[in-house]
Coordinates of C-alpha atoms in Angstrom, one line a residue:
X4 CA 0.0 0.0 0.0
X5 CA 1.6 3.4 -0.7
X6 CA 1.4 5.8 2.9
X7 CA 2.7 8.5 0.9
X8 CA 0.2 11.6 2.1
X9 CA -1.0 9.6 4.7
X10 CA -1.5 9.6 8.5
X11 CA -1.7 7.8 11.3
X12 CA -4.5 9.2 14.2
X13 CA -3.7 8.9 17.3
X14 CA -6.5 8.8 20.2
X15 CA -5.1 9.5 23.5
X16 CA -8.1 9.4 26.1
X17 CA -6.6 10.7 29.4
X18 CA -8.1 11.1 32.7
X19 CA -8.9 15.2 32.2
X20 CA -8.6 15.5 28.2
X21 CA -9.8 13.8 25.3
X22 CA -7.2 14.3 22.6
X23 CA -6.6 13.4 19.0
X24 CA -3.2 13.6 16.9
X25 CA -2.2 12.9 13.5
X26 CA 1.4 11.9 13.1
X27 CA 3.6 11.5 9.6
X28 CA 5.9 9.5 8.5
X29 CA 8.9 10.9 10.2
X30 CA 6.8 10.5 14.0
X31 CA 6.2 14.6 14.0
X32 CA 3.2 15.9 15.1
X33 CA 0.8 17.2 12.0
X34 CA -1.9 18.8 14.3
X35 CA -4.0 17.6 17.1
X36 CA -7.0 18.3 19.1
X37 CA -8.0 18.6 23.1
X38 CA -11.3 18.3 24.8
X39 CA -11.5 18.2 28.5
X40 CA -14.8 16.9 30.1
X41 CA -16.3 17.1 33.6
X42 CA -14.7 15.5 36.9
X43 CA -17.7 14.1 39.0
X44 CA -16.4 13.6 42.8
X45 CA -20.0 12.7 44.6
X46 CA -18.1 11.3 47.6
X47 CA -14.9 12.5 49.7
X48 CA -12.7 10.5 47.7
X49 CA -14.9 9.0 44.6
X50 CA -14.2 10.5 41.2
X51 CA -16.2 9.7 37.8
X52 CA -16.7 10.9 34.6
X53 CA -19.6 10.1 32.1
X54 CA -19.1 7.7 29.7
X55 CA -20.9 9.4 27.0
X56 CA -18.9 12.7 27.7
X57 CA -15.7 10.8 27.4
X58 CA -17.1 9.4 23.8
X59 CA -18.4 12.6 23.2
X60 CA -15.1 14.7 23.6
X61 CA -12.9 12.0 22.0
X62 CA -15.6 12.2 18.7
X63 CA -15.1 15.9 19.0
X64 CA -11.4 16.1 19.5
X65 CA -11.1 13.6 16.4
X66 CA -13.3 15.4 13.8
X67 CA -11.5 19.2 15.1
X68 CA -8.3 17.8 14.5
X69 CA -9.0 16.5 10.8
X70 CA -10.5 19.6 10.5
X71 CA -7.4 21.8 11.2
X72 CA -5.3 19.8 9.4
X73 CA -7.8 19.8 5.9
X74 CA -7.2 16.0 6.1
X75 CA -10.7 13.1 5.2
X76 CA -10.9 9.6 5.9
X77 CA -8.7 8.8 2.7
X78 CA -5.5 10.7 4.5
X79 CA -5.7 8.4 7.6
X80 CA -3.9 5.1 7.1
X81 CA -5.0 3.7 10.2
X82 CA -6.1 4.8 13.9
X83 CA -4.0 3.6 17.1
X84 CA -5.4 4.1 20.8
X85 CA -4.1 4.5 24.1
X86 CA -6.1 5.6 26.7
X87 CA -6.4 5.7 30.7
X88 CA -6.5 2.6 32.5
X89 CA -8.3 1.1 35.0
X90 CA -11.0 3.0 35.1
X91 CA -14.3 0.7 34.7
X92 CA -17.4 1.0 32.5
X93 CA -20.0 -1.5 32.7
X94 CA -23.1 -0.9 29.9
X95 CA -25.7 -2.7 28.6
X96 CA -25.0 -5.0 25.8
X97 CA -28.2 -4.4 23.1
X98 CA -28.7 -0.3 23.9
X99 CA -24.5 0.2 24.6
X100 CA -26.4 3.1 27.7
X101 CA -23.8 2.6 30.7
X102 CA -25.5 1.6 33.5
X103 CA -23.5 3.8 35.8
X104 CA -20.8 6.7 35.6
X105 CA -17.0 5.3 35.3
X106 CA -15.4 4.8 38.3
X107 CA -11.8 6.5 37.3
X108 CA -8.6 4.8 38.6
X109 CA -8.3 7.3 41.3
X110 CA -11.9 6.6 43.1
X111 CA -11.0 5.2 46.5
X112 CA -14.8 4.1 47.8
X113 CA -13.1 0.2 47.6
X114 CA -10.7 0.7 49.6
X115 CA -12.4 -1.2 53.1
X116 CA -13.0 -4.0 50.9
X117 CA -9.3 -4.1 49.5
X118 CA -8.3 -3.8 53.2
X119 CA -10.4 -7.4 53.7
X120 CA -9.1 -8.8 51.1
X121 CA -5.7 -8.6 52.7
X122 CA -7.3 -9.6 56.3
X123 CA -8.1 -12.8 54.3
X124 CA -4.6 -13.4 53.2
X125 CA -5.4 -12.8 49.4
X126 CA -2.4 -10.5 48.7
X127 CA 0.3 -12.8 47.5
X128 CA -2.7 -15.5 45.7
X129 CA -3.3 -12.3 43.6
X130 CA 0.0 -11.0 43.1
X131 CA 1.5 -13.6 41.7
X132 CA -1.5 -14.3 39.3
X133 CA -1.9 -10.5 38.3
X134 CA 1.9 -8.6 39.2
X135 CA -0.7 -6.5 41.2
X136 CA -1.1 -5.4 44.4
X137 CA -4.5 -5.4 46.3
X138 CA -5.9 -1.9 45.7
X139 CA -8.8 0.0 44.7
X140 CA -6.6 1.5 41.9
X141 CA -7.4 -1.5 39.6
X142 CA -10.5 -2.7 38.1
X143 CA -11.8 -6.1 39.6
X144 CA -13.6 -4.2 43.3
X145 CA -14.7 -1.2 41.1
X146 CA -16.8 -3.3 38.2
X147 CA -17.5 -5.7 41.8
X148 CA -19.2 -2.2 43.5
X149 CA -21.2 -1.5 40.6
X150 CA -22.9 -4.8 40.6
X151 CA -23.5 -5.0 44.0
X152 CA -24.6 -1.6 44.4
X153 CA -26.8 -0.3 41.4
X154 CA -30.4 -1.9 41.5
X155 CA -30.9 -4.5 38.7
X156 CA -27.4 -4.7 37.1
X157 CA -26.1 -8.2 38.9
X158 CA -29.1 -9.9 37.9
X159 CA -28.5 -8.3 33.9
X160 CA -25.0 -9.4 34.2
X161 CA -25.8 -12.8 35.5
X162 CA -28.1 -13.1 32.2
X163 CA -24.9 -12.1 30.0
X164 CA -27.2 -8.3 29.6
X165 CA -23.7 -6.2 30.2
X166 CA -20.7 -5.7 29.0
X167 CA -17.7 -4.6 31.5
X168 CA -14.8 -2.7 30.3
X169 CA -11.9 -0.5 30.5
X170 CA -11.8 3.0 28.4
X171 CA -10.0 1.2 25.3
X172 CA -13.3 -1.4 24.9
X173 CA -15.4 1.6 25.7
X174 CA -13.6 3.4 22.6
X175 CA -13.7 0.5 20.1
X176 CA -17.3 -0.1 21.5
X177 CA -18.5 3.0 19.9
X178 CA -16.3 3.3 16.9
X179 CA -17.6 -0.3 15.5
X180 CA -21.3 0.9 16.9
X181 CA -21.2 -2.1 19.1
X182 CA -19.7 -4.5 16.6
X183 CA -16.3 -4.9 18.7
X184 CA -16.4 -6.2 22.5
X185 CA -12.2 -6.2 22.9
X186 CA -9.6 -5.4 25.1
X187 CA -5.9 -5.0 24.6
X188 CA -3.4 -7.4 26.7
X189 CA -1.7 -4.5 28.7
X190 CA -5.0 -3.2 29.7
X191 CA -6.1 -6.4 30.6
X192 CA -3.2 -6.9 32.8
X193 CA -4.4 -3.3 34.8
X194 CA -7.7 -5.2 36.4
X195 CA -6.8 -7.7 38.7
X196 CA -8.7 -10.2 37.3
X197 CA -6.1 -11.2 33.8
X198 CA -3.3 -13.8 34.6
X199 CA -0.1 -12.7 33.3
X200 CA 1.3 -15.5 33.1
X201 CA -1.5 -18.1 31.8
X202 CA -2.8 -14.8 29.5
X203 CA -6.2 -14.9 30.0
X204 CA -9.0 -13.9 32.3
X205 CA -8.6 -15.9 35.6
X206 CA -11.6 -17.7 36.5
X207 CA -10.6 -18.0 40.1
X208 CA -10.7 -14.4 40.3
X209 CA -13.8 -13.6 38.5
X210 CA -15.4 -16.0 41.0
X211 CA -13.2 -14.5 43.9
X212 CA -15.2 -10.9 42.8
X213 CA -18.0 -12.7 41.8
X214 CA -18.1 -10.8 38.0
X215 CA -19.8 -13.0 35.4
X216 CA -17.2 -14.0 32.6
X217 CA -19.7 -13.1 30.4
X218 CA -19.0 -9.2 31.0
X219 CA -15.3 -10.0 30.0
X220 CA -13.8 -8.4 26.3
X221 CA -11.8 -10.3 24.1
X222 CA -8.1 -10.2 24.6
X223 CA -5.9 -8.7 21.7
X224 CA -2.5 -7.9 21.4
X225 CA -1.3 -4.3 21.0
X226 CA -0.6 -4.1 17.5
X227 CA -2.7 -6.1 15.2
X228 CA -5.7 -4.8 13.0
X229 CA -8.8 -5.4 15.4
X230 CA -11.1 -3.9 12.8
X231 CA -12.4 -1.0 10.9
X232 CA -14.2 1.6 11.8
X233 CA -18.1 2.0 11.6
X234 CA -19.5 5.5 12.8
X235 CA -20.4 9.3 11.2
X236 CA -17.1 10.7 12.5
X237 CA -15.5 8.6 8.9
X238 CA -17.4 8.3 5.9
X239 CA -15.2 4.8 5.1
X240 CA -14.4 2.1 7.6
X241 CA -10.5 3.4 9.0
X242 CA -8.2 0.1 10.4
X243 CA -8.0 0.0 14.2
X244 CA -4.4 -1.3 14.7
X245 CA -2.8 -0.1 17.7
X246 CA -4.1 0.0 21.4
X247 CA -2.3 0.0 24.9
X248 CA -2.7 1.5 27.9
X249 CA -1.5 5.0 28.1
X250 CA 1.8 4.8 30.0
X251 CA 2.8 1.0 28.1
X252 CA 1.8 3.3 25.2
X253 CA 4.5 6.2 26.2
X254 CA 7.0 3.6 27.3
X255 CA 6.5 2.7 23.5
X256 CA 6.4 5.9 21.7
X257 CA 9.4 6.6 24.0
X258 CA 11.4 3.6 22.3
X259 CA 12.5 1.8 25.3
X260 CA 12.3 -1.4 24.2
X261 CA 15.2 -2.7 25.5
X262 CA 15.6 -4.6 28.9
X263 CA 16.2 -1.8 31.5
X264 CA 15.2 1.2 29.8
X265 CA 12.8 3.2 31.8
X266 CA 10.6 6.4 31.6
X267 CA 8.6 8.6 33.4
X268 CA 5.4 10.2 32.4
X269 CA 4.2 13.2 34.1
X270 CA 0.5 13.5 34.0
X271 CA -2.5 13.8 36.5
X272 CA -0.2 11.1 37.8
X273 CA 3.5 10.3 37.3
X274 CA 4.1 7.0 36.0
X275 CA 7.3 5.5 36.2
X276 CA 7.7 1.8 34.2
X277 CA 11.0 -0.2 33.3
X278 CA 11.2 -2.7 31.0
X279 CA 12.2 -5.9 32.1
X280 CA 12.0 -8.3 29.2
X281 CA 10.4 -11.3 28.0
X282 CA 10.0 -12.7 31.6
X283 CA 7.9 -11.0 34.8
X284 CA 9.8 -9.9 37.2
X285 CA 8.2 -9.9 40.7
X286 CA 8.9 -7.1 43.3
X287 CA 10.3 -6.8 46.6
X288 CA 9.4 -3.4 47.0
X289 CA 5.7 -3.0 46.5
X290 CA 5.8 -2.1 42.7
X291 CA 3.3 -3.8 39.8
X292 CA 4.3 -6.7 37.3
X293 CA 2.9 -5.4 34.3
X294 CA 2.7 -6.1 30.7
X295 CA 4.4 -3.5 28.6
X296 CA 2.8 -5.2 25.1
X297 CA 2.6 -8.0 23.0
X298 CA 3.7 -7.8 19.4
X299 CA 3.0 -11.0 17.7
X300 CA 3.2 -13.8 19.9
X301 CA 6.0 -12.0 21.9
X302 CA 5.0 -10.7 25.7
X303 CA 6.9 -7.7 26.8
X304 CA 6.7 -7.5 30.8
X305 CA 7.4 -4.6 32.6
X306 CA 7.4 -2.9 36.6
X307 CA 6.1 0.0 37.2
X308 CA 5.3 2.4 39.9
X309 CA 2.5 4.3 40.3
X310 CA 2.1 7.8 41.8
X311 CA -1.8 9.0 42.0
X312 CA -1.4 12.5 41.8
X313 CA 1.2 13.9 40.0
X314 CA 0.2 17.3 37.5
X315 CA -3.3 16.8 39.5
X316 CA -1.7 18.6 42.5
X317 CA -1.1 21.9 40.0
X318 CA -4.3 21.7 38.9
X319 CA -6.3 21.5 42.5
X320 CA -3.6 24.5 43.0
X321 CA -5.0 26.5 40.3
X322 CA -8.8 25.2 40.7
X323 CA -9.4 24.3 44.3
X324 CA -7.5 26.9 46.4
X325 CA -7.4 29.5 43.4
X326 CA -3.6 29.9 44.2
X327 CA -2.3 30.1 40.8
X328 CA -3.9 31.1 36.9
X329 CA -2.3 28.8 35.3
X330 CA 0.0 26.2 35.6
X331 CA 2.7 27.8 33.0
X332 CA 3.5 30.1 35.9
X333 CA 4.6 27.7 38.6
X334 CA 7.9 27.5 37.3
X335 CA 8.6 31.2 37.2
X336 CA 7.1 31.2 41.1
X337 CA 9.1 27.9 41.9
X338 CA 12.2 29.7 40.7
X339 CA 11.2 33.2 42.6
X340 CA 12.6 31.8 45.7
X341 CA 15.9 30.2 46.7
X342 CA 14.5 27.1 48.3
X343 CA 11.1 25.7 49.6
X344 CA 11.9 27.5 52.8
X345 CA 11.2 24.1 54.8
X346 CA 7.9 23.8 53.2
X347 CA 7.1 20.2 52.2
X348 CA 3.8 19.1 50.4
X349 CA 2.8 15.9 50.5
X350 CA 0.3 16.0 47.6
X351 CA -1.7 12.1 48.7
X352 CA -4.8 13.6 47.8
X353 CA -6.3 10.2 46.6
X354 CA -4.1 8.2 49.0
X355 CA -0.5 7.2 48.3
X356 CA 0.6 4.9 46.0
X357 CA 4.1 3.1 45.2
X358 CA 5.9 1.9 46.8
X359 CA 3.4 3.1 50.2
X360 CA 0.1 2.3 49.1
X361 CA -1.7 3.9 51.9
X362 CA -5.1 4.0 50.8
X363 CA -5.8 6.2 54.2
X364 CA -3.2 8.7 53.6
X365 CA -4.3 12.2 52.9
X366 CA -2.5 15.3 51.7
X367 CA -0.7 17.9 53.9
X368 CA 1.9 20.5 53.6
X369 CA 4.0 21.1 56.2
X370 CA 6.7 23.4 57.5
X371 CA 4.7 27.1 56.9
X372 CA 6.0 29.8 59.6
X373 CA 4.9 33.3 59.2
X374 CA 7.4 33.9 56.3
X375 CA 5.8 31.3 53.9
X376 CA 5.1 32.6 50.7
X377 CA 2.4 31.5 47.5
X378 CA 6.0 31.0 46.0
X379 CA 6.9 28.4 48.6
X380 CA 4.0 26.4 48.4
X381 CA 4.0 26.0 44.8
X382 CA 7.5 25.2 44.8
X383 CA 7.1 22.5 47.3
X384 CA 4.2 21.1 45.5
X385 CA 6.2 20.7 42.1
X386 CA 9.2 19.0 44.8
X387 CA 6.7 16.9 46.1
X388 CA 5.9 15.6 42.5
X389 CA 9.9 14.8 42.2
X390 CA 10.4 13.2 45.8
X391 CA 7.6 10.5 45.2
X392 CA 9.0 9.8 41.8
X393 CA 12.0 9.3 43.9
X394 CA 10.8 6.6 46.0
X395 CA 9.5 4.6 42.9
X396 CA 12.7 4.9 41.4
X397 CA 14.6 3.7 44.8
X398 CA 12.3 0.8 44.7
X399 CA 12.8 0.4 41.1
X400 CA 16.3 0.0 41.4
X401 CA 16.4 -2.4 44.6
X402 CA 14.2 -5.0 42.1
X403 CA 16.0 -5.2 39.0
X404 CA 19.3 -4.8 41.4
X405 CA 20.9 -1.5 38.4
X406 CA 20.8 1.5 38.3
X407 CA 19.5 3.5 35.0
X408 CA 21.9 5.1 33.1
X409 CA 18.9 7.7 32.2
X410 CA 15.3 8.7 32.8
X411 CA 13.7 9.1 29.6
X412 CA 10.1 11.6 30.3
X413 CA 7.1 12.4 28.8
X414 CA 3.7 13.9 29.7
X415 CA 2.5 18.1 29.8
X416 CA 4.3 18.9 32.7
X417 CA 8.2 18.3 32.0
X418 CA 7.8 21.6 29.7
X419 CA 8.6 22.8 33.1
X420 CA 12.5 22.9 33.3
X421 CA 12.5 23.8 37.1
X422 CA 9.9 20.1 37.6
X423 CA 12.7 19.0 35.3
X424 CA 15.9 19.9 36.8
X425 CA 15.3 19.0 40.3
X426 CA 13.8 15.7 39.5
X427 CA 17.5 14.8 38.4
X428 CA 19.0 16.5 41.3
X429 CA 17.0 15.1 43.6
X430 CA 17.3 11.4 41.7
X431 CA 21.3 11.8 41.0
X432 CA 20.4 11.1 37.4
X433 CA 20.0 12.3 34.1
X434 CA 16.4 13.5 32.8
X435 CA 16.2 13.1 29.6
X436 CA 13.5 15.3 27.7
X437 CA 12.7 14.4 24.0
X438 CA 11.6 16.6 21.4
X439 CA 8.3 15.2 20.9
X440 CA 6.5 15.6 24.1
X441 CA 3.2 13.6 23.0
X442 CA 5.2 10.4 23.3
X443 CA 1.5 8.5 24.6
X444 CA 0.2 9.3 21.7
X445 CA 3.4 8.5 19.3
X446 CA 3.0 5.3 21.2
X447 CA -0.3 4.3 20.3
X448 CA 0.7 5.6 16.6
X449 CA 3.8 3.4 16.1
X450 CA 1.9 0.5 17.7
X451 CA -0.9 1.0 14.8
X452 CA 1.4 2.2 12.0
X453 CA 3.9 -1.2 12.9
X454 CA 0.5 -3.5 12.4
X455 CA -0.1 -2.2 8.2
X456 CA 3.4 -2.3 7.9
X457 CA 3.0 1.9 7.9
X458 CA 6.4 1.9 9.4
X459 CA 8.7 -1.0 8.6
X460 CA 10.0 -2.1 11.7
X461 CA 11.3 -0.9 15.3
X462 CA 14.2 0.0 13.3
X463 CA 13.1 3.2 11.7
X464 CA 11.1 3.7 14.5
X465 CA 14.5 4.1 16.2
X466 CA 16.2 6.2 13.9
X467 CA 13.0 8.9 14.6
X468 CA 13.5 9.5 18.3
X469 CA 15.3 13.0 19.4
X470 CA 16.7 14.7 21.9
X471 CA 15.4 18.1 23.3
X472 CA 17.4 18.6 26.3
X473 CA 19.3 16.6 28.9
X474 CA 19.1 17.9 32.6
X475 CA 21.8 16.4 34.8
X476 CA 22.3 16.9 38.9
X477 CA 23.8 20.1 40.1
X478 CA 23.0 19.5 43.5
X479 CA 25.3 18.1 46.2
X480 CA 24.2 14.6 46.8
X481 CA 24.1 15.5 50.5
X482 CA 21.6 18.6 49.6
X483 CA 19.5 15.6 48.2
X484 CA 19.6 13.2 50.8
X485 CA 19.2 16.3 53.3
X486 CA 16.1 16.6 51.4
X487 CA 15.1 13.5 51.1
X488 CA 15.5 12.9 55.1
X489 CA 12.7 15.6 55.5
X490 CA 9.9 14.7 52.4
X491 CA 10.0 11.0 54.7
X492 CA 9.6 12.5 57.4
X493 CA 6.6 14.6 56.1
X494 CA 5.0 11.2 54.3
X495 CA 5.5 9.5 58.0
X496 CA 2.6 12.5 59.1
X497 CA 0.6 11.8 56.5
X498 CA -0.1 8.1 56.3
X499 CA -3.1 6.0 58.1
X500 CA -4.9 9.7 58.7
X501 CA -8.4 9.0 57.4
X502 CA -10.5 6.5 59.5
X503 CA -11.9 3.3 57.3
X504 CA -15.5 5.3 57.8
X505 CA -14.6 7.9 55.9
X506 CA -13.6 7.0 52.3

């Protein structure tokens, strides 16, 4: 087939934003689209979104984009997803109408059950079928609450009336009009209830949660052609050939596909994932056995440590307190004083998670005196980001016993070179910031382009990546570790503070 003039669209469905970005040939970015959609938080410590917002921002977001780039359906070669992961959609299998909002991967209202579930002794029977620790992050106790808790829906699902999953089958849902019920492997492997090592749904489990099998999506590999696309938004059907969760999807598009390679995405969370090969590696230091992707009938594993609220604490500066416009200006602020004048934030706004996970943790900042400034609590909020991705990184390294030669990142917020500069002071390490920031989205494109052979091989995806800029340590390691000492000492204040009653 000659690609020549052609595109590859990207759909990158994120917690906040819907967005949509056509790549060339050569990886760049042609133009791309963003749609942000409501954040429903009924509960102290629920979150949702709407299903049908989600679909409708992403439709939006997709058209806009074709629109400002004066591109039809003949200009795409084919369409690669990546989206957010975890979060849990059960509808109804004839109408496609949800049955309830999402439950997004930061809701917390599972967490008592979670904490049974390791009263019972369950944590090591799951981890080493899943790579996952017990927590209401993953799927299996949010799709559980929904049937135990909306009127009618486990008796539907117990007919096989429903259909249960995670953003991606959402997506491919409504861009076949119903026609596709399919997951990809990596997302799979983010709901505690898929056996990484087997590769399939785990009966034990669905029985353990008591989820119909039914509800379950077909299992797919990350880049094969799942199908074509049937909906207005393309006049002609469009090849669906790429899907992976959004941070194996970076890990991807940020070409680290060799053993050891790591990256970092900086999002409403911070994701931090190292490859690890063809075999799982199981951690010592509360971090997740994942799977990276699966090309052909090769498995990619990967660990990875996940911190809840990463860019999330600069937005609830700017839109909860009101202490910021925007979030271009934290770095100027940051940079407006010397040091965080021993303020520390502790941003565990939806609990804490690697290497603590403390479901009961809350946020705090502490350290103000009567000379505190706006200036210091922002920068101590953009530390705070760096010190947890700190502690994933010290876990990381105590697994796969090496330490990285570099952290490759990714995600809106490492346009800030302050964020930038002291995560590698404060980690001892090179950052290493590429020139095309939307490396999610490249992710998901590669994986699609790879699939009708739009791109060769992982060869020329290679020769595509670049360099932006390189920020090493200028501080003393003993600055750090002086640091470092403090941040625990704050995370010690925050952990185990909200009673089991209250989430």
């Amino acid at each position: 087939m000659n690609f020549r003039h052609k595109y590859v669209l990207s759909i990158d469905q994120g917690t906040t934003t819907s967005r949509a970005v056509l790549f060339n040939r050569q990886g760049e970015i042609i133009t791309f689209s963003q749609k942000a959609f409501q954040q429903y938080f009924p509960k102290p410590g629920w979150v949702e979104h709407d299903p049908n917002e989600i679909w409708y921002t992403q439709s939006s977001a997709i058209k806009e984009a074709m629109a400002k780039a004066d591109v039809t359906d003949t200009h795409i070669a084919c369409i690669g997803i990546a989206n957010q992961r975890e979060t849990t959609i059960v509808w109804d299998r004839e109408t496609g109408f949800p049955v309830y909002n999402a439950i997004v991967w930061q809701d917390r209202r599972t967490a008592d059950y979670c904490e049974e579930l390791k009263a019972e002794g369950y944590a090591d029977y799951i981890q080493q079928k899943t790579g996952l620790v017990i927590d209401a992050y993953f799927s299996a106790t949010k799709v559980k609450w929904i049937l135990d808790h909306v009127k009618g829906v486990r008796e539907r699902a117990e007919r096989g009336e429903l259909c249960f999953g995670t953003v991606d089958s959402w997506l491919i849902w409504k861009l076949t009009r119903g026609a596709q019920f399919i997951t990809d492997i990596t997302n799979a492997s983010r709901t505690m209830l898929f056996n990484i090592n087997t590769l399939q749904w785990d009966q034990e489990l669905l029985d353990l949660f008591t989820i119909p099998s039914s509800m379950m999506p077909e299992v797919k590999s990350s880049s094969e052609v799942y199908c074509e696309t049937s909906t207005p938004i393309f006049k002609a059907g469009i090849p669906v050939s790429g899907m992976a969760g959004d941070q194996q999807a970076a890990l991807f598009g940020q070409l680290c596909l060799e053993e050891g390679m790591m990256k970092t995405t900086y999002g409403t969370g911070c994701f931090m994932i190292v490859n690890t090969g063809e075999k799982p590696v199981f951690s010592q230091n509360n971090l997740l056995t994942t799977i990276a992707w699966k090309l052909g009938d090769k498995v990619t594993y990967a660990l990875e440590g996940s911190v809840f609220v990463g860019g999330a604490v600069v937005q609830w500066l700017r839109d909860g307190i009101g202490l910021i416009p925007n979030a271009p200006v934290t770095e100027q602020m940051a940079k407006s004083v010397p040091d965080n004048g021993g303020v520390y934030f502790v941003p565990a706004l939806t609990g804490l998670g690697a290497p603590y996970w403390d479901q009961y943790a809350r946020g705090a900042i502490i350290g103000i005196t009567r000379g505190t400034t706006a200036a210091h609590l922002t920068r101590a909020a953009l530390e705070g980001i760096c010190y947890q991705v700190y502690d994933v990184l010290m876990a990381m390294e105590n697994d796969i016993h090496a330490k990285p030669k570099e952290i490759r990142v990714d995600g809106g917020a490492i346009a800030n070179n302050f964020l930038m500069q002291f995560q590698a002071d404060i980690c001892q390490c090179p950052v290493v910031r590429p020139r095309i920031l939307e490396t999610t989205a490249l992710g998901a494109a590669y994986l699609a382009g790879l699939a009708v052979n739009y791109w060769k091989d992982m060869d020329e995806l290679k020769e595509q990546w670049s360099l932006d800029t390189i920020f090493t340590a200028k501080m003393k390691p003993e600055t750090a570790m002086a640091l470092l000492t403090d941040w625990h000492k704050a995370v010690g204040r925050t952990m185990n503070w909200a009673m089991e009653s209250e989430i």
